[in-house]
Amino acid sequence: MSARMERALILADKCWEKANNTAPEFVERYLELCEELLTTKPLVQGDEFREYCNMYKLYRDSKLHPNVWVSGVRALKALGWIEPLAKVVPTQSHNHMPSVTLWRSAVFYEEVKGVRHVPDT
């Protein structure tokens, strides 16, 4: 991994830490909504998390950096709730990136087994 990428990941973690310190209610609601989304869909595109939150009226607090949405997805990965599968073309209108990550939900309800597994947080 390049030094530039390492710095970017450190900044992403700092952004999420700042969000938690500045607007803990945003972070808590974000996690609630993402868990809800991940229990209902086995695959989620990276740009869907923000749209899902917006659908439920969770918007970025003005005190938070716009990259908090990306940092939030990084937090979901760190929690073990998602794992990357591939890069895909984004579907949401807000996205200006040429590709986003397609994530596999680790908390998806597996109807066949009848068991819902939520990784330790």
mmCIF file of N, CA and C in Angstrom:
data_model
loop_
_atom_site.group_PDB
_atom_site.id
_atom_site.type_symbol
_atom_site.label_atom_id
_atom_site.label_comp_id
_atom_site.label_asym_id
_atom_site.label_seq_id
_atom_site.Cartn_x
_atom_site.Cartn_y
_atom_site.Cartn_z
ATOM 1 N N MET A 1 0.858 -1.178 0.000
ATOM 2 C CA MET A 1 0.000 0.000 0.000
ATOM 3 C C MET A 1 0.901 1.237 0.000
ATOM 4 N N SER A 2 0.534 2.198 -0.808
ATOM 5 C CA SER A 2 1.340 3.413 -0.912
ATOM 6 C C SER A 2 1.181 4.280 0.343
ATOM 7 N N ALA A 3 2.140 5.159 0.551
ATOM 8 C CA ALA A 3 2.081 6.094 1.689
ATOM 9 C C ALA A 3 0.863 6.998 1.554
ATOM 10 N N ARG A 4 0.541 7.381 0.335
ATOM 11 C CA ARG A 4 -0.629 8.237 0.096
ATOM 12 C C ARG A 4 -1.919 7.537 0.528
ATOM 13 N N MET A 5 -2.020 6.251 0.198
ATOM 14 C CA MET A 5 -3.204 5.492 0.582
ATOM 15 C C MET A 5 -3.257 5.308 2.094
ATOM 16 N N GLU A 6 -2.141 5.063 2.718
ATOM 17 C CA GLU A 6 -2.101 4.930 4.173
ATOM 18 C C GLU A 6 -2.567 6.218 4.849
ATOM 19 N N ARG A 7 -2.112 7.370 4.342
ATOM 20 C CA ARG A 7 -2.552 8.665 4.889
ATOM 21 C C ARG A 7 -4.054 8.856 4.700
ATOM 22 N N ALA A 8 -4.565 8.439 3.540
ATOM 23 C CA ALA A 8 -6.008 8.571 3.271
ATOM 24 C C ALA A 8 -6.823 7.738 4.258
ATOM 25 N N LEU A 9 -6.363 6.546 4.575
ATOM 26 C CA LEU A 9 -7.078 5.694 5.526
ATOM 27 C C LEU A 9 -7.023 6.268 6.939
ATOM 28 N N ILE A 10 -5.898 6.836 7.302
ATOM 29 C CA ILE A 10 -5.782 7.487 8.610
ATOM 30 C C ILE A 10 -6.753 8.656 8.701
ATOM 31 N N LEU A 11 -6.841 9.439 7.633
ATOM 32 C CA LEU A 11 -7.772 10.571 7.611
ATOM 33 C C LEU A 11 -9.223 10.100 7.671
ATOM 34 N N ALA A 12 -9.534 8.996 7.022
ATOM 35 C CA ALA A 12 -10.897 8.457 7.078
ATOM 36 C C ALA A 12 -11.259 8.075 8.510
ATOM 37 N N ASP A 13 -10.331 7.441 9.201
ATOM 38 C CA ASP A 13 -10.581 7.082 10.604
ATOM 39 C C ASP A 13 -10.760 8.321 11.470
ATOM 40 N N LYS A 14 -9.959 9.344 11.219
ATOM 41 C CA LYS A 14 -10.086 10.596 11.983
ATOM 42 C C LYS A 14 -11.428 11.265 11.703
ATOM 43 N N CYS A 15 -11.877 11.197 10.458
ATOM 44 C CA CYS A 15 -13.171 11.790 10.092
ATOM 45 C C CYS A 15 -14.298 11.107 10.867
ATOM 46 N N TRP A 16 -14.268 9.788 10.953
ATOM 47 C CA TRP A 16 -15.307 9.057 11.681
ATOM 48 C C TRP A 16 -15.218 9.324 13.179
ATOM 49 N N GLU A 17 -13.989 9.413 13.701
ATOM 50 C CA GLU A 17 -13.808 9.737 15.118
ATOM 51 C C GLU A 17 -14.371 11.126 15.422
ATOM 52 N N LYS A 18 -14.109 12.082 14.532
ATOM 53 C CA LYS A 18 -14.646 13.434 14.715
ATOM 54 C C LYS A 18 -16.171 13.416 14.666
ATOM 55 N N ALA A 19 -16.728 12.636 13.751
ATOM 56 C CA ALA A 19 -18.189 12.531 13.662
ATOM 57 C C ALA A 19 -18.762 11.999 14.964
ATOM 58 N N ASN A 20 -18.113 10.990 15.516
ATOM 59 C CA ASN A 20 -18.580 10.411 16.765
ATOM 60 C C ASN A 20 -18.494 11.404 17.920
ATOM 61 N N ASN A 21 -17.463 12.237 17.924
ATOM 62 C CA ASN A 21 -17.306 13.238 18.980
ATOM 63 C C ASN A 21 -18.212 14.444 18.778
ATOM 64 N N THR A 22 -18.430 14.833 17.529
ATOM 65 C CA THR A 22 -19.194 16.039 17.209
ATOM 66 C C THR A 22 -20.698 15.795 17.159
ATOM 67 N N ALA A 23 -21.087 14.670 16.548
ATOM 68 C CA ALA A 23 -22.509 14.385 16.346
ATOM 69 C C ALA A 23 -22.786 12.900 16.618
ATOM 70 N N PRO A 24 -22.671 12.479 17.887
ATOM 71 C CA PRO A 24 -22.856 11.056 18.195
ATOM 72 C C PRO A 24 -24.243 10.533 17.810
ATOM 73 N N GLU A 25 -25.237 11.404 17.815
ATOM 74 C CA GLU A 25 -26.579 10.975 17.420
ATOM 75 C C GLU A 25 -26.624 10.612 15.932
ATOM 76 N N PHE A 26 -25.843 11.319 15.120
ATOM 77 C CA PHE A 26 -25.730 10.982 13.696
ATOM 78 C C PHE A 26 -25.091 9.602 13.539
ATOM 79 N N VAL A 27 -24.003 9.364 14.246
ATOM 80 C CA VAL A 27 -23.276 8.092 14.155
ATOM 81 C C VAL A 27 -24.172 6.944 14.597
ATOM 82 N N GLU A 28 -24.863 7.111 15.699
ATOM 83 C CA GLU A 28 -25.738 6.051 16.214
ATOM 84 C C GLU A 28 -26.860 5.730 15.231
ATOM 85 N N ARG A 29 -27.492 6.769 14.699
ATOM 86 C CA ARG A 29 -28.586 6.550 13.743
ATOM 87 C C ARG A 29 -28.048 5.940 12.446
ATOM 88 N N TYR A 30 -26.873 6.374 12.002
ATOM 89 C CA TYR A 30 -26.242 5.819 10.815
ATOM 90 C C TYR A 30 -26.043 4.315 10.991
ATOM 91 N N LEU A 31 -25.497 3.915 12.131
ATOM 92 C CA LEU A 31 -25.261 2.497 12.387
ATOM 93 C C LEU A 31 -26.565 1.711 12.450
ATOM 94 N N GLU A 32 -27.591 2.286 13.064
ATOM 95 C CA GLU A 32 -28.903 1.628 13.128
ATOM 96 C C GLU A 32 -29.449 1.383 11.728
ATOM 97 N N LEU A 33 -29.412 2.434 10.894
ATOM 98 C CA LEU A 33 -29.953 2.308 9.547
ATOM 99 C C LEU A 33 -29.142 1.347 8.687
ATOM 100 N N CYS A 34 -27.833 1.390 8.820
ATOM 101 C CA CYS A 34 -26.989 0.482 8.040
ATOM 102 C C CYS A 34 -27.206 -0.964 8.460
ATOM 103 N N GLU A 35 -27.367 -1.198 9.748
ATOM 104 C CA GLU A 35 -27.655 -2.562 10.197
ATOM 105 C C GLU A 35 -28.983 -3.031 9.610
ATOM 106 N N GLU A 36 -29.969 -2.145 9.617
ATOM 107 C CA GLU A 36 -31.271 -2.475 9.042
ATOM 108 C C GLU A 36 -31.132 -2.835 7.554
ATOM 109 N N LEU A 37 -30.404 -2.016 6.813
ATOM 110 C CA LEU A 37 -30.187 -2.277 5.389
ATOM 111 C C LEU A 37 -29.463 -3.606 5.183
ATOM 112 N N LEU A 38 -28.431 -3.830 5.964
ATOM 113 C CA LEU A 38 -27.616 -5.036 5.797
ATOM 114 C C LEU A 38 -28.315 -6.313 6.244
ATOM 115 N N THR A 39 -29.363 -6.201 7.026
ATOM 116 C CA THR A 39 -30.118 -7.397 7.413
ATOM 117 C C THR A 39 -31.181 -7.740 6.375
ATOM 118 N N THR A 40 -31.417 -6.833 5.429
ATOM 119 C CA THR A 40 -32.451 -7.069 4.423
ATOM 120 C C THR A 40 -31.903 -7.298 3.021
ATOM 121 N N LYS A 41 -30.605 -7.017 2.810
ATOM 122 C CA LYS A 41 -30.002 -7.181 1.486
ATOM 123 C C LYS A 41 -28.669 -7.917 1.610
ATOM 124 N N PRO A 42 -28.464 -8.926 0.785
ATOM 125 C CA PRO A 42 -27.185 -9.634 0.859
ATOM 126 C C PRO A 42 -26.037 -8.854 0.220
ATOM 127 N N LEU A 43 -26.344 -7.999 -0.762
ATOM 128 C CA LEU A 43 -25.330 -7.215 -1.463
ATOM 129 C C LEU A 43 -25.748 -5.755 -1.478
ATOM 130 N N VAL A 44 -24.810 -4.881 -1.157
ATOM 131 C CA VAL A 44 -25.099 -3.447 -1.095
ATOM 132 C C VAL A 44 -23.957 -2.702 -1.776
ATOM 133 N N GLN A 45 -24.316 -1.807 -2.696
ATOM 134 C CA GLN A 45 -23.305 -0.959 -3.311
ATOM 135 C C GLN A 45 -22.922 0.147 -2.345
ATOM 136 N N GLY A 46 -21.659 0.562 -2.418
ATOM 137 C CA GLY A 46 -21.150 1.570 -1.493
ATOM 138 C C GLY A 46 -21.958 2.848 -1.462
ATOM 139 N N ASP A 47 -22.547 3.235 -2.580
ATOM 140 C CA ASP A 47 -23.313 4.479 -2.604
ATOM 141 C C ASP A 47 -24.744 4.311 -2.095
ATOM 142 N N GLU A 48 -25.147 3.088 -1.787
ATOM 143 C CA GLU A 48 -26.499 2.857 -1.268
ATOM 144 C C GLU A 48 -26.651 3.243 0.197
ATOM 145 N N PHE A 49 -25.571 3.173 0.967
ATOM 146 C CA PHE A 49 -25.673 3.479 2.397
ATOM 147 C C PHE A 49 -26.177 4.900 2.614
ATOM 148 N N ARG A 50 -25.582 5.848 1.922
ATOM 149 C CA ARG A 50 -25.986 7.252 2.057
ATOM 150 C C ARG A 50 -27.439 7.450 1.606
ATOM 151 N N GLU A 51 -27.797 6.868 0.479
ATOM 152 C CA GLU A 51 -29.159 7.023 -0.025
ATOM 153 C C GLU A 51 -30.183 6.410 0.924
ATOM 154 N N TYR A 52 -29.841 5.284 1.517
ATOM 155 C CA TYR A 52 -30.734 4.644 2.472
ATOM 156 C C TYR A 52 -30.935 5.551 3.687
ATOM 157 N N CYS A 53 -29.847 6.117 4.174
ATOM 158 C CA CYS A 53 -29.936 7.042 5.308
ATOM 159 C C CYS A 53 -30.792 8.259 4.946
ATOM 160 N N ASN A 54 -30.573 8.810 3.772
ATOM 161 C CA ASN A 54 -31.359 9.970 3.348
ATOM 162 C C ASN A 54 -32.840 9.628 3.220
ATOM 163 N N MET A 55 -33.142 8.409 2.775
ATOM 164 C CA MET A 55 -34.530 7.976 2.646
ATOM 165 C C MET A 55 -35.232 8.007 4.005
ATOM 166 N N TYR A 56 -34.461 7.771 5.064
ATOM 167 C CA TYR A 56 -35.003 7.798 6.423
ATOM 168 C C TYR A 56 -34.665 9.099 7.155
ATOM 169 N N LYS A 57 -34.411 10.124 6.358
ATOM 170 C CA LYS A 57 -34.218 11.498 6.858
ATOM 171 C C LYS A 57 -32.987 11.682 7.740
ATOM 172 N N LEU A 58 -31.973 10.866 7.519
ATOM 173 C CA LEU A 58 -30.702 11.091 8.197
ATOM 174 C C LEU A 58 -29.775 11.788 7.216
ATOM 175 N N TYR A 59 -29.481 13.021 7.512
ATOM 176 C CA TYR A 59 -28.623 13.831 6.657
ATOM 177 C C TYR A 59 -27.352 14.176 7.432
ATOM 178 N N ARG A 60 -26.319 14.452 6.697
ATOM 179 C CA ARG A 60 -25.041 14.825 7.316
ATOM 180 C C ARG A 60 -25.208 16.125 8.087
ATOM 181 N N ASP A 61 -24.792 16.118 9.331
ATOM 182 C CA ASP A 61 -24.784 17.314 10.160
ATOM 183 C C ASP A 61 -23.838 18.330 9.509
ATOM 184 N N SER A 62 -24.193 19.581 9.494
ATOM 185 C CA SER A 62 -23.373 20.607 8.841
ATOM 186 C C SER A 62 -21.977 20.734 9.451
ATOM 187 N N LYS A 63 -21.807 20.262 10.685
ATOM 188 C CA LYS A 63 -20.492 20.317 11.338
ATOM 189 C C LYS A 63 -19.571 19.199 10.868
ATOM 190 N N LEU A 64 -20.113 18.260 10.104
ATOM 191 C CA LEU A 64 -19.331 17.101 9.678
ATOM 192 C C LEU A 64 -18.844 17.256 8.244
ATOM 193 N N HIS A 65 -17.700 16.690 7.973
ATOM 194 C CA HIS A 65 -17.102 16.716 6.630
ATOM 195 C C HIS A 65 -17.928 15.815 5.702
ATOM 196 N N PRO A 66 -18.077 16.194 4.435
ATOM 197 C CA PRO A 66 -18.825 15.340 3.490
ATOM 198 C C PRO A 66 -18.280 13.911 3.389
ATOM 199 N N ASN A 67 -17.004 13.721 3.662
ATOM 200 C CA ASN A 67 -16.426 12.378 3.596
ATOM 201 C C ASN A 67 -16.860 11.465 4.735
ATOM 202 N N VAL A 68 -17.711 11.972 5.618
ATOM 203 C CA VAL A 68 -18.189 11.133 6.714
ATOM 204 C C VAL A 68 -18.962 9.936 6.164
ATOM 205 N N TRP A 69 -19.575 10.078 5.000
ATOM 206 C CA TRP A 69 -20.300 8.953 4.401
ATOM 207 C C TRP A 69 -19.336 7.818 4.044
ATOM 208 N N VAL A 70 -18.208 8.153 3.471
ATOM 209 C CA VAL A 70 -17.197 7.147 3.125
ATOM 210 C C VAL A 70 -16.581 6.573 4.393
ATOM 211 N N SER A 71 -16.316 7.433 5.365
ATOM 212 C CA SER A 71 -15.743 6.975 6.632
ATOM 213 C C SER A 71 -16.698 6.033 7.351
ATOM 214 N N GLY A 72 -17.990 6.280 7.214
ATOM 215 C CA GLY A 72 -18.982 5.403 7.825
ATOM 216 C C GLY A 72 -18.929 3.999 7.251
ATOM 217 N N VAL A 73 -18.774 3.906 5.934
ATOM 218 C CA VAL A 73 -18.664 2.593 5.303
ATOM 219 C C VAL A 73 -17.384 1.896 5.774
ATOM 220 N N ARG A 74 -16.336 2.658 5.908
ATOM 221 C CA ARG A 74 -15.083 2.084 6.436
ATOM 222 C C ARG A 74 -15.310 1.539 7.850
ATOM 223 N N ALA A 75 -16.091 2.245 8.654
ATOM 224 C CA ALA A 75 -16.401 1.771 10.007
ATOM 225 C C ALA A 75 -17.201 0.467 9.949
ATOM 226 N N LEU A 76 -18.133 0.358 9.010
ATOM 227 C CA LEU A 76 -18.913 -0.879 8.864
ATOM 228 C C LEU A 76 -17.990 -2.057 8.538
ATOM 229 N N LYS A 77 -17.000 -1.799 7.698
ATOM 230 C CA LYS A 77 -16.032 -2.847 7.363
ATOM 231 C C LYS A 77 -15.220 -3.228 8.600
ATOM 232 N N ALA A 78 -14.781 -2.227 9.365
ATOM 233 C CA ALA A 78 -13.997 -2.487 10.570
ATOM 234 C C ALA A 78 -14.811 -3.275 11.606
ATOM 235 N N LEU A 79 -16.120 -3.042 11.638
ATOM 236 C CA LEU A 79 -16.996 -3.774 12.549
ATOM 237 C C LEU A 79 -17.217 -5.221 12.100
ATOM 238 N N GLY A 80 -16.869 -5.515 10.859
ATOM 239 C CA GLY A 80 -17.083 -6.860 10.334
ATOM 240 C C GLY A 80 -18.473 -7.062 9.771
ATOM 241 N N TRP A 81 -19.197 -5.975 9.529
ATOM 242 C CA TRP A 81 -20.560 -6.065 9.010
ATOM 243 C C TRP A 81 -20.596 -6.248 7.503
ATOM 244 N N ILE A 82 -19.521 -5.868 6.794
ATOM 245 C CA ILE A 82 -19.476 -5.965 5.338
ATOM 246 C C ILE A 82 -18.097 -6.442 4.897
ATOM 247 N N GLU A 83 -18.073 -7.049 3.714
ATOM 248 C CA GLU A 83 -16.785 -7.403 3.108
ATOM 249 C C GLU A 83 -16.866 -7.093 1.619
ATOM 250 N N PRO A 84 -15.776 -6.583 1.048
ATOM 251 C CA PRO A 84 -15.787 -6.170 -0.352
ATOM 252 C C PRO A 84 -15.839 -7.356 -1.307
ATOM 253 N N LEU A 85 -16.599 -7.181 -2.400
ATOM 254 C CA LEU A 85 -16.687 -8.221 -3.425
ATOM 255 C C LEU A 85 -16.076 -7.777 -4.751
ATOM 256 N N ALA A 86 -16.432 -6.560 -5.198
ATOM 257 C CA ALA A 86 -15.984 -6.104 -6.518
ATOM 258 C C ALA A 86 -16.198 -4.601 -6.629
ATOM 259 N N LYS A 87 -15.689 -4.034 -7.697
ATOM 260 C CA LYS A 87 -15.965 -2.638 -8.041
ATOM 261 C C LYS A 87 -17.064 -2.636 -9.094
ATOM 262 N N VAL A 88 -18.034 -1.737 -8.943
ATOM 263 C CA VAL A 88 -19.161 -1.651 -9.870
ATOM 264 C C VAL A 88 -19.437 -0.189 -10.204
ATOM 265 N N VAL A 89 -20.227 0.020 -11.231
ATOM 266 C CA VAL A 89 -20.625 1.373 -11.620
ATOM 267 C C VAL A 89 -21.647 1.879 -10.602
ATOM 268 N N PRO A 90 -21.475 3.098 -10.079
ATOM 269 C CA PRO A 90 -22.430 3.620 -9.092
ATOM 270 C C PRO A 90 -23.810 3.831 -9.699
ATOM 271 N N THR A 91 -24.827 3.703 -8.862
ATOM 272 C CA THR A 91 -26.208 3.879 -9.323
ATOM 273 C C THR A 91 -26.874 5.117 -8.758
ATOM 274 N N GLN A 92 -26.297 5.716 -7.738
ATOM 275 C CA GLN A 92 -26.935 6.863 -7.093
ATOM 276 C C GLN A 92 -26.469 8.167 -7.723
ATOM 277 N N SER A 93 -27.375 9.099 -7.839
ATOM 278 C CA SER A 93 -27.100 10.342 -8.562
ATOM 279 C C SER A 93 -26.059 11.224 -7.890
ATOM 280 N N HIS A 94 -25.884 11.110 -6.579
ATOM 281 C CA HIS A 94 -24.937 11.992 -5.880
ATOM 282 C C HIS A 94 -23.489 11.600 -6.143
ATOM 283 N N ASN A 95 -23.296 10.422 -6.666
ATOM 284 C CA ASN A 95 -21.941 9.879 -6.761
ATOM 285 C C ASN A 95 -21.213 10.412 -7.987
ATOM 286 N N HIS A 96 -20.003 10.891 -7.774
ATOM 287 C CA HIS A 96 -19.189 11.406 -8.873
ATOM 288 C C HIS A 96 -18.014 10.491 -9.187
ATOM 289 N N MET A 97 -17.951 9.347 -8.541
ATOM 290 C CA MET A 97 -16.859 8.403 -8.747
ATOM 291 C C MET A 97 -17.195 7.467 -9.913
ATOM 292 N N PRO A 98 -16.180 6.994 -10.638
ATOM 293 C CA PRO A 98 -16.441 6.079 -11.751
ATOM 294 C C PRO A 98 -16.808 4.661 -11.294
ATOM 295 N N SER A 99 -16.456 4.321 -10.045
ATOM 296 C CA SER A 99 -16.815 3.006 -9.520
ATOM 297 C C SER A 99 -16.980 3.087 -8.002
ATOM 298 N N VAL A 100 -17.744 2.152 -7.482
ATOM 299 C CA VAL A 100 -17.927 2.008 -6.034
ATOM 300 C C VAL A 100 -17.752 0.535 -5.697
ATOM 301 N N THR A 101 -17.588 0.249 -4.423
ATOM 302 C CA THR A 101 -17.431 -1.130 -3.992
ATOM 303 C C THR A 101 -18.788 -1.785 -3.821
ATOM 304 N N LEU A 102 -18.883 -3.007 -4.274
ATOM 305 C CA LEU A 102 -20.042 -3.840 -3.996
ATOM 306 C C LEU A 102 -19.682 -4.644 -2.750
ATOM 307 N N TRP A 103 -20.496 -4.508 -1.704
ATOM 308 C CA TRP A 103 -20.221 -5.138 -0.418
ATOM 309 C C TRP A 103 -21.148 -6.322 -0.181
ATOM 310 N N ARG A 104 -20.611 -7.365 0.421
ATOM 311 C CA ARG A 104 -21.431 -8.483 0.877
ATOM 312 C C ARG A 104 -21.762 -8.237 2.332
ATOM 313 N N SER A 105 -23.040 -8.336 2.660
ATOM 314 C CA SER A 105 -23.471 -8.150 4.034
ATOM 315 C C SER A 105 -23.113 -9.373 4.864
ATOM 316 N N ALA A 106 -22.485 -9.141 5.988
ATOM 317 C CA ALA A 106 -22.179 -10.221 6.926
ATOM 318 C C ALA A 106 -23.287 -10.367 7.964
ATOM 319 N N VAL A 107 -24.317 -9.533 7.879
ATOM 320 C CA VAL A 107 -25.421 -9.593 8.836
ATOM 321 C C VAL A 107 -26.744 -9.917 8.154
ATOM 322 N N PHE A 108 -26.687 -10.297 6.871
ATOM 323 C CA PHE A 108 -27.898 -10.614 6.127
ATOM 324 C C PHE A 108 -28.607 -11.811 6.745
ATOM 325 N N TYR A 109 -29.918 -11.699 6.855
ATOM 326 C CA TYR A 109 -30.719 -12.784 7.393
ATOM 327 C C TYR A 109 -30.753 -13.923 6.380
ATOM 328 N N GLU A 110 -30.223 -15.054 6.761
ATOM 329 C CA GLU A 110 -30.199 -16.209 5.878
ATOM 330 C C GLU A 110 -31.444 -17.046 6.141
ATOM 331 N N GLU A 111 -32.444 -16.857 5.290
ATOM 332 C CA GLU A 111 -33.726 -17.513 5.469
ATOM 333 C C GLU A 111 -33.608 -19.037 5.443
ATOM 334 N N VAL A 112 -32.699 -19.542 4.634
ATOM 335 C CA VAL A 112 -32.534 -20.987 4.537
ATOM 336 C C VAL A 112 -32.138 -21.578 5.884
ATOM 337 N N LYS A 113 -31.226 -20.932 6.559
ATOM 338 C CA LYS A 113 -30.767 -21.424 7.855
ATOM 339 C C LYS A 113 -31.665 -20.940 8.988
ATOM 340 N N GLY A 114 -32.398 -19.860 8.745
ATOM 341 C CA GLY A 114 -33.268 -19.312 9.773
ATOM 342 C C GLY A 114 -32.512 -18.661 10.918
ATOM 343 N N VAL A 115 -31.263 -18.282 10.667
ATOM 344 C CA VAL A 115 -30.443 -17.699 11.718
ATOM 345 C C VAL A 115 -29.877 -16.380 11.224
ATOM 346 N N ARG A 116 -29.965 -15.383 12.036
ATOM 347 C CA ARG A 116 -29.364 -14.099 11.708
ATOM 348 C C ARG A 116 -28.092 -13.969 12.508
ATOM 349 N N HIS A 117 -26.987 -13.737 11.826
ATOM 350 C CA HIS A 117 -25.695 -13.614 12.492
ATOM 351 C C HIS A 117 -25.257 -12.161 12.453
ATOM 352 N N VAL A 118 -25.060 -11.571 13.614
ATOM 353 C CA VAL A 118 -24.524 -10.219 13.693
ATOM 354 C C VAL A 118 -23.141 -10.329 14.324
ATOM 355 N N PRO A 119 -22.096 -9.950 13.582
ATOM 356 C CA PRO A 119 -20.749 -10.029 14.154
ATOM 357 C C PRO A 119 -20.623 -9.201 15.417
ATOM 358 N N ASP A 120 -19.695 -9.603 16.273
ATOM 359 C CA ASP A 120 -19.434 -8.859 17.492
ATOM 360 C C ASP A 120 -19.001 -7.440 17.145
ATOM 361 N N THR A 121 -19.480 -6.481 17.935
ATOM 362 C CA THR A 121 -19.089 -5.088 17.699
ATOM 363 C C THR A 121 -18.236 -4.593 18.821
#
